[in-house]
Coordinates of C-alpha atoms in Angstrom, one line a residue:
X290 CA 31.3 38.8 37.2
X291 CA 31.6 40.3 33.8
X292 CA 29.8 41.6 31.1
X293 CA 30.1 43.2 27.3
X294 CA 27.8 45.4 25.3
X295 CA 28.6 45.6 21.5
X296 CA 26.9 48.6 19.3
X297 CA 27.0 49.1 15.8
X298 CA 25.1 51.8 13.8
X299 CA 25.4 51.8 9.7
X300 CA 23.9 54.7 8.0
X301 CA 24.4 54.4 4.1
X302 CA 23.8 56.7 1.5
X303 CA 23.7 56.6 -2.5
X304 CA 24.7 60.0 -4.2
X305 CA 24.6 60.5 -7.5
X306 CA 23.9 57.7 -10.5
X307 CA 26.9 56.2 -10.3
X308 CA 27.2 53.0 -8.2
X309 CA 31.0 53.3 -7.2
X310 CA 29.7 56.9 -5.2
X311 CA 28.5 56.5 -1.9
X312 CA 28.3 58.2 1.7
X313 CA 28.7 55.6 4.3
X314 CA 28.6 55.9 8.4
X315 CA 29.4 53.8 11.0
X316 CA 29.2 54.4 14.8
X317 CA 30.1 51.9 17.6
X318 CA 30.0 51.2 21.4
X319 CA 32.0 48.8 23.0
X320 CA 31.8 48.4 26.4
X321 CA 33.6 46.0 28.8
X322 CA 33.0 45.7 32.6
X323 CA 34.0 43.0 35.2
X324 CA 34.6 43.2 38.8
X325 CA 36.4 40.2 40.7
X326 CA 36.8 40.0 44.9
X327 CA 39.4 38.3 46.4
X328 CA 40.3 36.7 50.1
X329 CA 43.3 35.3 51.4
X330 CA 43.7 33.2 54.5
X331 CA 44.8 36.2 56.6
X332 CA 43.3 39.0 57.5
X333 CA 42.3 41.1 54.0
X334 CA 40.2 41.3 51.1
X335 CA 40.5 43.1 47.8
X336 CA 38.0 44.4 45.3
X337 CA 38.3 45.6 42.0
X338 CA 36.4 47.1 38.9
X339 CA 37.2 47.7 35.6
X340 CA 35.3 49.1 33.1
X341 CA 36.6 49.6 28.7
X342 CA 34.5 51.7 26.9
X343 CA 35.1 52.4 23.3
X344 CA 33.1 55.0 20.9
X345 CA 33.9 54.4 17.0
X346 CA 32.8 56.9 14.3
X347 CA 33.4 56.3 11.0
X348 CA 32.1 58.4 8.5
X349 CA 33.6 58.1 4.3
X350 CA 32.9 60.0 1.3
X351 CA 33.6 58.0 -1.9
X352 CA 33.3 59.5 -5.2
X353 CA 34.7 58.1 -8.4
X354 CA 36.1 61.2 -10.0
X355 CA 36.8 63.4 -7.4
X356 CA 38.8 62.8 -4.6
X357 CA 38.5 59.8 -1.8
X358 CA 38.1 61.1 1.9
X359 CA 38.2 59.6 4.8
X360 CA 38.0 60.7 9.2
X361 CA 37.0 59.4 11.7
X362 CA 37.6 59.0 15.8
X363 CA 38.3 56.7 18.6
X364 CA 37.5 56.8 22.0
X365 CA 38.8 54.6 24.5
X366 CA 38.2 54.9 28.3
X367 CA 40.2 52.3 30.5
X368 CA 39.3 52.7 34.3
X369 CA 41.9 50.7 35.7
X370 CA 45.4 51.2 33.7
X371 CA 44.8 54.7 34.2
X372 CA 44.5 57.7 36.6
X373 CA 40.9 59.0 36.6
X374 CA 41.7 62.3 35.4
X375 CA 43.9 60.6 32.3
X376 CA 41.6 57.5 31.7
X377 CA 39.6 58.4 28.4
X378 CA 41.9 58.3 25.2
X379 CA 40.7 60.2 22.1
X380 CA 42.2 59.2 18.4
X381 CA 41.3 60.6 15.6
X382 CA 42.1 59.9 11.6
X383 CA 42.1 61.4 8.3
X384 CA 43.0 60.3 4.3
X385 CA 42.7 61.3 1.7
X386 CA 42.9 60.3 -2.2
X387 CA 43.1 61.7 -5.5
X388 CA 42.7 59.4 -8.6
X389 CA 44.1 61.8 -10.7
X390 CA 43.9 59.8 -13.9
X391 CA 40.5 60.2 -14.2
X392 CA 40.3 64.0 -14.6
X393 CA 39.4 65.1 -17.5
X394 CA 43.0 66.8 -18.3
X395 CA 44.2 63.3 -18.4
X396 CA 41.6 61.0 -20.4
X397 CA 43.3 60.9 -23.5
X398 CA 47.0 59.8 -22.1
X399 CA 47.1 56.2 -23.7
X400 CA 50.2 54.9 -21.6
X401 CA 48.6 56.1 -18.4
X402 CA 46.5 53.1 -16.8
X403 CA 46.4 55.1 -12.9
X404 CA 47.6 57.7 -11.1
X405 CA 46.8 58.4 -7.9
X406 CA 47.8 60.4 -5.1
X407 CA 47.1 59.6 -1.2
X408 CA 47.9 60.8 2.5
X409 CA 46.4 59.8 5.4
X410 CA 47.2 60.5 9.2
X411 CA 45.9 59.1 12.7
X412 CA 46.3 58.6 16.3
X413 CA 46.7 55.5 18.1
X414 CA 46.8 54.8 21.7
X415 CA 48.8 52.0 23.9
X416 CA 47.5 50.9 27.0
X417 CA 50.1 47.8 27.7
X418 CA 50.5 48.3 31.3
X419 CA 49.4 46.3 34.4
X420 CA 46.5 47.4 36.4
X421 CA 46.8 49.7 39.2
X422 CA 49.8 51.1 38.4
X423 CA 47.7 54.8 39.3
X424 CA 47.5 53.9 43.3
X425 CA 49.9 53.2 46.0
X426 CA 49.0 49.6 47.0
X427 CA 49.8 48.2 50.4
X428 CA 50.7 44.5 51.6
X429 CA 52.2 42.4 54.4
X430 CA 55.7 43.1 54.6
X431 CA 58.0 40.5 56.8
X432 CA 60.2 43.7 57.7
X433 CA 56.9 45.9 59.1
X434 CA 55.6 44.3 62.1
X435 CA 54.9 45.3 65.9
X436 CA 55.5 43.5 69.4
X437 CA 52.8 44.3 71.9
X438 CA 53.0 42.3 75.7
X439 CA 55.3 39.7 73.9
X440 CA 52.9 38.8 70.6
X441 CA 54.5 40.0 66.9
X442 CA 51.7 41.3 65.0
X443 CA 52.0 41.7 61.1
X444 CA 52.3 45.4 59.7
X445 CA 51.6 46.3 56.4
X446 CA 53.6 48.9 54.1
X447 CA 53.7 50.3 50.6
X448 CA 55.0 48.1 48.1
X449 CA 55.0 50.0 44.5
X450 CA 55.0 53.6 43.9
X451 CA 51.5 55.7 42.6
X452 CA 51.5 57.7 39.9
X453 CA 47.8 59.3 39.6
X454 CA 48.7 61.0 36.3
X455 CA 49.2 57.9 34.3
X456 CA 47.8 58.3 31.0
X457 CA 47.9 57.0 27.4
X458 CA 50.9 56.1 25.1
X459 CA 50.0 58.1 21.8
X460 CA 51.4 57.2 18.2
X461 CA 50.7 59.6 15.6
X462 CA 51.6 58.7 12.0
X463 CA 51.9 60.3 8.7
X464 CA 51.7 58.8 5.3
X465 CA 52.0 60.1 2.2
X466 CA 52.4 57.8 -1.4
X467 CA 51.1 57.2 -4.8
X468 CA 50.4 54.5 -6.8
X469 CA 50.9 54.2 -10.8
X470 CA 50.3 52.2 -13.7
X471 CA 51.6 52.5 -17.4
X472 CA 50.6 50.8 -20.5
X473 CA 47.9 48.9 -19.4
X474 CA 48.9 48.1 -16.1
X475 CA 52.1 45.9 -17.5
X476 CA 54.4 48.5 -15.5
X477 CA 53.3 49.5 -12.3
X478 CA 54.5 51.4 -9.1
X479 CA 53.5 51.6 -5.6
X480 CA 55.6 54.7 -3.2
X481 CA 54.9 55.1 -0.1
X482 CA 56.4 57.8 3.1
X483 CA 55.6 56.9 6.4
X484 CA 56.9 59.1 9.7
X485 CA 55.3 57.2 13.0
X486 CA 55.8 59.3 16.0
X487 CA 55.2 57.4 19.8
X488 CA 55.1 59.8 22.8
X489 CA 54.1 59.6 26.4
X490 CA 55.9 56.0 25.9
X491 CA 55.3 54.1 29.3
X492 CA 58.0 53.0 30.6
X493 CA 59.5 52.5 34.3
X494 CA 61.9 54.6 35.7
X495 CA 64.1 54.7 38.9
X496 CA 62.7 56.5 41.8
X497 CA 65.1 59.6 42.6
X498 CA 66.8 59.3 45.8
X499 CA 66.0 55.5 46.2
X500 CA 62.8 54.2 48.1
X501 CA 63.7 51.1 50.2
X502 CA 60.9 48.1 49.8
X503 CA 59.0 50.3 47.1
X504 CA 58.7 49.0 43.7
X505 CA 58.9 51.1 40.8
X506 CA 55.9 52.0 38.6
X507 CA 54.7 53.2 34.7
X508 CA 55.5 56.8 33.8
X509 CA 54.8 58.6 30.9
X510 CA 58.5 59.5 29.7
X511 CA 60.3 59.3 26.3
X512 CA 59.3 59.5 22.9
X513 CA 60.2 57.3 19.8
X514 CA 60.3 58.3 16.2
X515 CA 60.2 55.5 13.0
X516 CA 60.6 56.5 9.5
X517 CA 61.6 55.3 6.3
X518 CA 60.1 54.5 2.7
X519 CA 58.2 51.6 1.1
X520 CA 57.8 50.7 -2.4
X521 CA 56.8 48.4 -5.2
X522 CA 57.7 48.0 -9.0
X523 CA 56.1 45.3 -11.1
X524 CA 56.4 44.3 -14.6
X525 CA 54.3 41.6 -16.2
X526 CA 54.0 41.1 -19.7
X527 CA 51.9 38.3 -21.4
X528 CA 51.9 39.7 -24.7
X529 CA 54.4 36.7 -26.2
X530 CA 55.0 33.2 -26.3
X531 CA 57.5 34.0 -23.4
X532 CA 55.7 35.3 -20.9
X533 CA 57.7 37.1 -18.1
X534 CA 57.5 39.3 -15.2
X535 CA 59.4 40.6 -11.6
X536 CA 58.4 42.3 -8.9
X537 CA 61.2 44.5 -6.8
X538 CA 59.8 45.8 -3.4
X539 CA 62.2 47.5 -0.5
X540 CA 60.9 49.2 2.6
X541 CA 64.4 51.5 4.2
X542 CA 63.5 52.2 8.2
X543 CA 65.3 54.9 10.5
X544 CA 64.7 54.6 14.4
X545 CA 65.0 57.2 16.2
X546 CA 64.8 58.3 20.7
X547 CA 63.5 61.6 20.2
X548 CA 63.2 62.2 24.1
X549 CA 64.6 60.7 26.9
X550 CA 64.5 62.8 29.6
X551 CA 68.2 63.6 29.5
X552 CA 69.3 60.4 30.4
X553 CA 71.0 56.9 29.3
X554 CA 68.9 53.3 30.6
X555 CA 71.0 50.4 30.4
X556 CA 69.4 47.0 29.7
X557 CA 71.0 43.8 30.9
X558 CA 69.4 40.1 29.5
X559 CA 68.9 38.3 32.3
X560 CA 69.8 35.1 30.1
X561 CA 73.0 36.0 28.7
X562 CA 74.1 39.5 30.2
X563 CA 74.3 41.5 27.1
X564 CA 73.3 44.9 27.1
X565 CA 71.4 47.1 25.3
X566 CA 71.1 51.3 25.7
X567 CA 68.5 54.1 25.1
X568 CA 69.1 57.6 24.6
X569 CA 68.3 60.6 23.0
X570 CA 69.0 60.7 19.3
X571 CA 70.3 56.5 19.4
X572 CA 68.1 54.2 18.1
X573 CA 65.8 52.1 20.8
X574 CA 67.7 49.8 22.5
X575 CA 71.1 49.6 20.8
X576 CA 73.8 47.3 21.3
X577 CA 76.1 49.0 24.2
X578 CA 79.1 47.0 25.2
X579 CA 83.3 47.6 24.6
X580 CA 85.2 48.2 21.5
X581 CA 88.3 45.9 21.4
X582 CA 91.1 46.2 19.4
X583 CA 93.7 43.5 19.4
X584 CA 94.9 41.0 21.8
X585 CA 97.5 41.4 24.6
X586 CA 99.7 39.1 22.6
X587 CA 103.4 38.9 24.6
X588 CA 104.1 40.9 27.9
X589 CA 105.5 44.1 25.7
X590 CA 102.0 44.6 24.9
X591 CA 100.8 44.9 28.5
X592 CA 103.8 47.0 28.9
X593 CA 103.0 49.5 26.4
X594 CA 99.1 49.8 27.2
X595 CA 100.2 50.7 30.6
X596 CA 103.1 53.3 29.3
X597 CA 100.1 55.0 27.9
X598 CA 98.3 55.2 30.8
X599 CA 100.8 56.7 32.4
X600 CA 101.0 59.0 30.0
X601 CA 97.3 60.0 30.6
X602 CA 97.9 60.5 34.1
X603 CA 96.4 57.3 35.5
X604 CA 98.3 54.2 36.9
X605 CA 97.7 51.4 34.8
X606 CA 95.8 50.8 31.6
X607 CA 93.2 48.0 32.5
X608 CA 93.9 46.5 36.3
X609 CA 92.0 43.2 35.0
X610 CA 93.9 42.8 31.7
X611 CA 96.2 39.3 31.7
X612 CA 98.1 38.1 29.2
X613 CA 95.7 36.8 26.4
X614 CA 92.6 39.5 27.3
X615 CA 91.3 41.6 24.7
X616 CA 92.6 45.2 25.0
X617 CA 89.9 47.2 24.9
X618 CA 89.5 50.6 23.8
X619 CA 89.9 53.6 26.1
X620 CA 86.7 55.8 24.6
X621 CA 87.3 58.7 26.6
X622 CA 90.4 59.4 26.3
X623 CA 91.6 58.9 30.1
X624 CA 93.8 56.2 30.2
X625 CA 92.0 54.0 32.0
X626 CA 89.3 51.8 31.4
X627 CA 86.1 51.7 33.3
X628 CA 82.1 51.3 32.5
X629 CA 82.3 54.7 30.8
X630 CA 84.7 53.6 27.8
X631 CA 81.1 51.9 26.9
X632 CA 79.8 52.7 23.9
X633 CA 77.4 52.1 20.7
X634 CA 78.1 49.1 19.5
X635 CA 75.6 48.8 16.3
X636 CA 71.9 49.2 15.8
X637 CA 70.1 46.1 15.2
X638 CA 67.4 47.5 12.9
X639 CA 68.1 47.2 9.5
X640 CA 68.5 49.9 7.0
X641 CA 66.7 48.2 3.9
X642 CA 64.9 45.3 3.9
X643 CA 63.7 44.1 0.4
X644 CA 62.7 41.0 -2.0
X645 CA 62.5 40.1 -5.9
X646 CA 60.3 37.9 -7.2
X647 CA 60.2 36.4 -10.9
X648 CA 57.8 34.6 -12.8
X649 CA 58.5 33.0 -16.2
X650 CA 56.3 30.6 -18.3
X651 CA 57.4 29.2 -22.5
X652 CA 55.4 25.9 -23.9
X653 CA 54.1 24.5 -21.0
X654 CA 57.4 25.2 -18.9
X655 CA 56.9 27.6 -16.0
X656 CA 59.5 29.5 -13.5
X657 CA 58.9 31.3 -10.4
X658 CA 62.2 32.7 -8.2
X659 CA 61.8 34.5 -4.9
X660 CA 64.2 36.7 -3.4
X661 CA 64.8 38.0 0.3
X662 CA 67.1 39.7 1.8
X663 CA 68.0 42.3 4.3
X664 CA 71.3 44.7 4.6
X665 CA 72.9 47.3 7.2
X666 CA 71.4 45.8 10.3
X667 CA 74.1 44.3 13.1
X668 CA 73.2 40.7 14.9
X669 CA 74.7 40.3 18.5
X670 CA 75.9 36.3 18.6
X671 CA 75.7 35.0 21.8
X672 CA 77.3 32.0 20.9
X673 CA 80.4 34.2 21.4
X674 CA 79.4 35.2 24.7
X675 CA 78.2 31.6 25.9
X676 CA 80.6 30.5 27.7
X677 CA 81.8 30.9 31.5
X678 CA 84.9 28.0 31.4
X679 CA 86.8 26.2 29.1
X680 CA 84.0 23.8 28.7
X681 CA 81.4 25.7 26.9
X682 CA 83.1 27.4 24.7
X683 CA 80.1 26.9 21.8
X684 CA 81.9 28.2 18.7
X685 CA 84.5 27.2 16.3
X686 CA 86.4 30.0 16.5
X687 CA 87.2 29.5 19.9
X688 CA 89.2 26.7 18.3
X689 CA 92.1 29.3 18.0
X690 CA 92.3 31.3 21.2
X691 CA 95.0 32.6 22.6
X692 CA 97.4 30.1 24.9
X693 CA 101.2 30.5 26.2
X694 CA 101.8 27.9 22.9
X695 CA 99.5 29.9 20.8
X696 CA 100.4 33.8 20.7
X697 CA 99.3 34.8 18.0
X698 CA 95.8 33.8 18.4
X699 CA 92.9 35.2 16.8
X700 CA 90.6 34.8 19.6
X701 CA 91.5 36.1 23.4
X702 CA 92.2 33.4 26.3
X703 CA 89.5 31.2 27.5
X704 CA 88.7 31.4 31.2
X705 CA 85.7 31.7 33.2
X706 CA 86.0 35.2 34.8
X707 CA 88.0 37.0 32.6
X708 CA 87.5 39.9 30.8
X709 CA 86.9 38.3 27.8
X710 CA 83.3 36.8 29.1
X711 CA 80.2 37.6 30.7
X712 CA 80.3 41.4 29.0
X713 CA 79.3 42.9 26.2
X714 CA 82.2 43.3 23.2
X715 CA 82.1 44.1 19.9
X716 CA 83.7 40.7 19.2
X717 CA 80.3 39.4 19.2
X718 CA 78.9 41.9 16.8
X719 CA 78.3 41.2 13.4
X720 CA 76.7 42.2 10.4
X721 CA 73.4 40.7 10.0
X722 CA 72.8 41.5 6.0
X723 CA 71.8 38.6 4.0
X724 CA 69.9 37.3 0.7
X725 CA 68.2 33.8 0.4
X726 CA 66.5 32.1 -2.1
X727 CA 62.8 31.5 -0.4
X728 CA 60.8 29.5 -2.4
X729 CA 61.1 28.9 -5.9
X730 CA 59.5 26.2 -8.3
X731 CA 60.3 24.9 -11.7
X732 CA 57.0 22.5 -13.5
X733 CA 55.8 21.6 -17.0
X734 CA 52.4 21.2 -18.3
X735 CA 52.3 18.2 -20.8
X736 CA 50.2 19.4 -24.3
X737 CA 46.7 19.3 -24.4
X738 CA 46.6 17.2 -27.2
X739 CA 48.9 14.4 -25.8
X740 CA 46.2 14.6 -22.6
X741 CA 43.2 14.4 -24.8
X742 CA 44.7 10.9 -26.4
X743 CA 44.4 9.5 -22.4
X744 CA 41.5 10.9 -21.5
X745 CA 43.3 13.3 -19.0
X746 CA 42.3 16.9 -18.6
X747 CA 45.5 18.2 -17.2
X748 CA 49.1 17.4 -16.0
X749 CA 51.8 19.3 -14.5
X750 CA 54.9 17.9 -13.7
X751 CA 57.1 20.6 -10.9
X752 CA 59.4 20.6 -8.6
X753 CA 60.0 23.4 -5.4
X754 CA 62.2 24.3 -3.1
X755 CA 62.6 26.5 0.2
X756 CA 65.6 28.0 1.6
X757 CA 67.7 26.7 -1.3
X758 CA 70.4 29.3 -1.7
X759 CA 71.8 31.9 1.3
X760 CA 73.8 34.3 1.4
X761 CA 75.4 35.4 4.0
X762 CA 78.7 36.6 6.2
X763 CA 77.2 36.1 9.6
X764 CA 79.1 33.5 12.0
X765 CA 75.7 32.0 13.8
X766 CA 73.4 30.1 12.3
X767 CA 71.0 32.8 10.7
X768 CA 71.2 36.2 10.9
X769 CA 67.2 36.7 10.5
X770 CA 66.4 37.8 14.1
X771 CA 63.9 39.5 15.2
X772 CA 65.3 41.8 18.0
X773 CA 69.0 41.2 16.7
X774 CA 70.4 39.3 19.7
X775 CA 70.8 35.5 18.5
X776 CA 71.4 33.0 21.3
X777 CA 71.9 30.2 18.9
X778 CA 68.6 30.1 17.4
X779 CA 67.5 27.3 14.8
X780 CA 67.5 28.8 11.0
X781 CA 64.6 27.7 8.7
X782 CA 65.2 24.6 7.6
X783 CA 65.5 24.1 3.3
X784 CA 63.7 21.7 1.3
X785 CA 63.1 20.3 -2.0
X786 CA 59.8 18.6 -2.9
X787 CA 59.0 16.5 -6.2
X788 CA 54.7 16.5 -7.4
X789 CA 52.6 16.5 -10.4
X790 CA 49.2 18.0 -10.1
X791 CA 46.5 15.8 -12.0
X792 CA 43.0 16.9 -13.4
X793 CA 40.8 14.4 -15.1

């Protein structure tokens, strides 16, 4: 049984003479409520309700020469997600504008077409969770049961941890930019700062001390910081028989764990093993793995690895190492590895991420380019990591690994179980920058006055393509991946298509 009420409330006001100005007010209810039952064949029934509410006030001031503002508020209520002293969520928002080139101080600047300054700020609220994550829930557990005059009777238990003071994930974000425009508009520029903060993140933790049997549930814990800098130039100038223009547009990124509680979480793909960390002042999820350095080439090389342990104290350097394995690097300095000589392997978000586009037209001809491309993020190939014998070793480089006959391999020994597989190594790290031609088209418009003699109206003669040109170092088959761990997926395929467009 469900149902959904939708309110909306518009209140606007003229001021002044000028139609541009205006006062404008919006209010809004949503409200969302189902409850569903639920029996099973044994003894037991289950109930629940859920109810969204959601309150939206929106209230802007607009005048033409004197500055834009804008706040408002959201409230959100969720009655199921959330613990029922924690379940309303309250957002609100703010911006602000300031066309500056049409003060009065400015009217008379030719070359300036706009200027204007702007800031804005707001709340937002995450409520990604399952349902009931607020109450201790109890089911049929095989191990709970009781034995009365020789009959086993079911028992029931606790099967995921409460946590009553579940609340909301809050983002609050800052930006602050401006746009410009010179002589008449052929020059512009768009700048923009943004600084996104995310606390409260929910997240699941480990129970202290262990709970056998018990599950465990969402807690508010961590916070997340994302920064960086956005911004667009464009030229166009149509004054000549050439006609030409470009736009250049970049957006740099910085992520950052603010708050972790103190700790280090360790992810682990459940599809190919590789791992991925979170900490204080690393950015989310970063590639965590060994460093490697070398091969254990000849026998002198295991011998000297392990002179250096001794040297450290410890008894041997690596007890898993064989002839062939890559010696990894001892990151704490004890002379011996273990799981703490794991490290930071590379962030996979990249540092700038930009594109260029250009736009060209001379008697009838016509040119557009469009460049992408994407620098100082690392892309963890799984390809190097996808293999657990000798015969799935999926990449060419494997081609020269290290055997008795072959030394002085590039690539360690292949063998399921080794060292060399089913961990994370910076072997498998690489740089993920790029730049690819995206689409680009050359055409031609025939004259008017050769159309005219046919009785055509108009004809365009072009030719595109996608994906022509890339540029690239990475070892997979594309580096453009989303989270930066690439098990061997597909790149964009290019293309290059012929056409005329016709108008009679």
């Amino acid at each position: 049984m469900s149902w959904q009420v939708l309110r909306l409330k518009k209140h606007d006001t003229r001021i002044g003479s000028k139609q541009p100005e205006y006062f404008d007010v919006r209010q809004g209810l949503w409200h969302d409520s189902y409850r569903s039952y639920r029996c099973r064949p044994y003894r037991g029934s289950g109930q629940a309700d859920n109810y969204d509410k959601s309150f939206l006030h929106v209230p802007c001031q607009l005048f033409i020469e004197r500055p834009l503002s804008v706040y408002g508020y959201n409230a959100c209520g969720r009655f199921f997600q959330f613990g029922k002293n924690n379940r309303w969520g309250y957002f609100p928002s703010a911006a602000v504008g300031w066309r500056v080139s049409e003060e009065a101080f400015l009217k008379d600047v030719d070359w300036l077409s706009n200027l204007k300054i702007r800031g804005s700020w707001g709340q937002t609220g995450n409520d990604k969770i399952q349902d009931n994550v607020s109450y201790a829930l109890v089911s049929m557990v095989d191990e709970y049961h009781a034995v009365f005059n020789g009959q086993v009777y079911p028992g029931v238990g606790i099967v995921n941890a409460s946590n009553p003071d579940i609340k909301w994930e809050r983002s609050e974000q800052v930006d602050l930019g401006f746009d410009l425009g010179l002589f008449n508009s052929m020059l512009t520029l768009e700048f923009d700062y943004f600084n996104r903060k995310t606390k409260d993140l929910l997240m699941i933790l480990p129970i202290k001390g262990g709970s056998v049997g018990i599950t465990p549930t969402y807690s508010n814990a961590g916070s997340v910081r994302n920064s960086g800098f956005e911004f667009t130039v464009a030229w166009q100038d149509n004054r000549h028989p050439f006609n030409y223009g470009f736009t250049f547009s970049g957006s740099t990124f910085k992520n950052e764990v603010t708050d972790w509680k103190n700790q280090k979480t360790i992810s682990t793909a459940w599809s190919t093993n590789l791992q991925t960390a979170k900490e204080e002042g690393k950015p989310f999820g970063y590639f965590y793995g060994y460093k490697t350095q070398g091969i254990y080439h000849t026998q002198a090389d295991l011998d000297r690895w392990n002179e250096y342990a001794r040297s450290k104290g410890a008894d041997v350097y690596h007890s898993e190492a064989q002839l062939g394995d890559l010696i990894y690097v001892d990151v704490d300095g004890d002379g011996r590895i273990t799981a703490e000589d794991q490290t930071d392997l590379g962030n996979p978000y990249p540092k700038f991420t930009g594109s260029l586009g250009f736009n060209a037209s001379w008697k009838g001809f016509d040119l557009y380019l469009d460049f992408t491309g994407s620098f100082g993020g690392k892309v963890m190939n799984n390809s190097y990591n996808d293999f657990t014998s000798v015969t799935n070793n999926m990449h060419r480089d494997w081609c020269d690994s290290w055997t008795p006959e072959n030394p002085d391999a590039v690539m360690p020994r292949l063998a399921g179980g080794s060292i060399n597989v089913g961990r994370t190594l910076d072997i498998m790290v690489f740089d993920g920058d790029y730049l690819k031609l995206r689409p680009s088209e050359l055409g031609y418009t025939l004259p008017d006055e050769w159309m005219n003699k046919i009785g055509i109206g108009r004809l365009r003669i072009y030719v595109n393509a996608s994906n022509l040109l890339y540029f690239t170092k990475y070892k997979g088959f594309t580096p453009e991946i989303m989270d930066g761990q690439d098990s061997n997926t597909y790149p964009m395929a290019g293309s290059v298509n012929f056409g005329l467009n016709l108008t009679l």
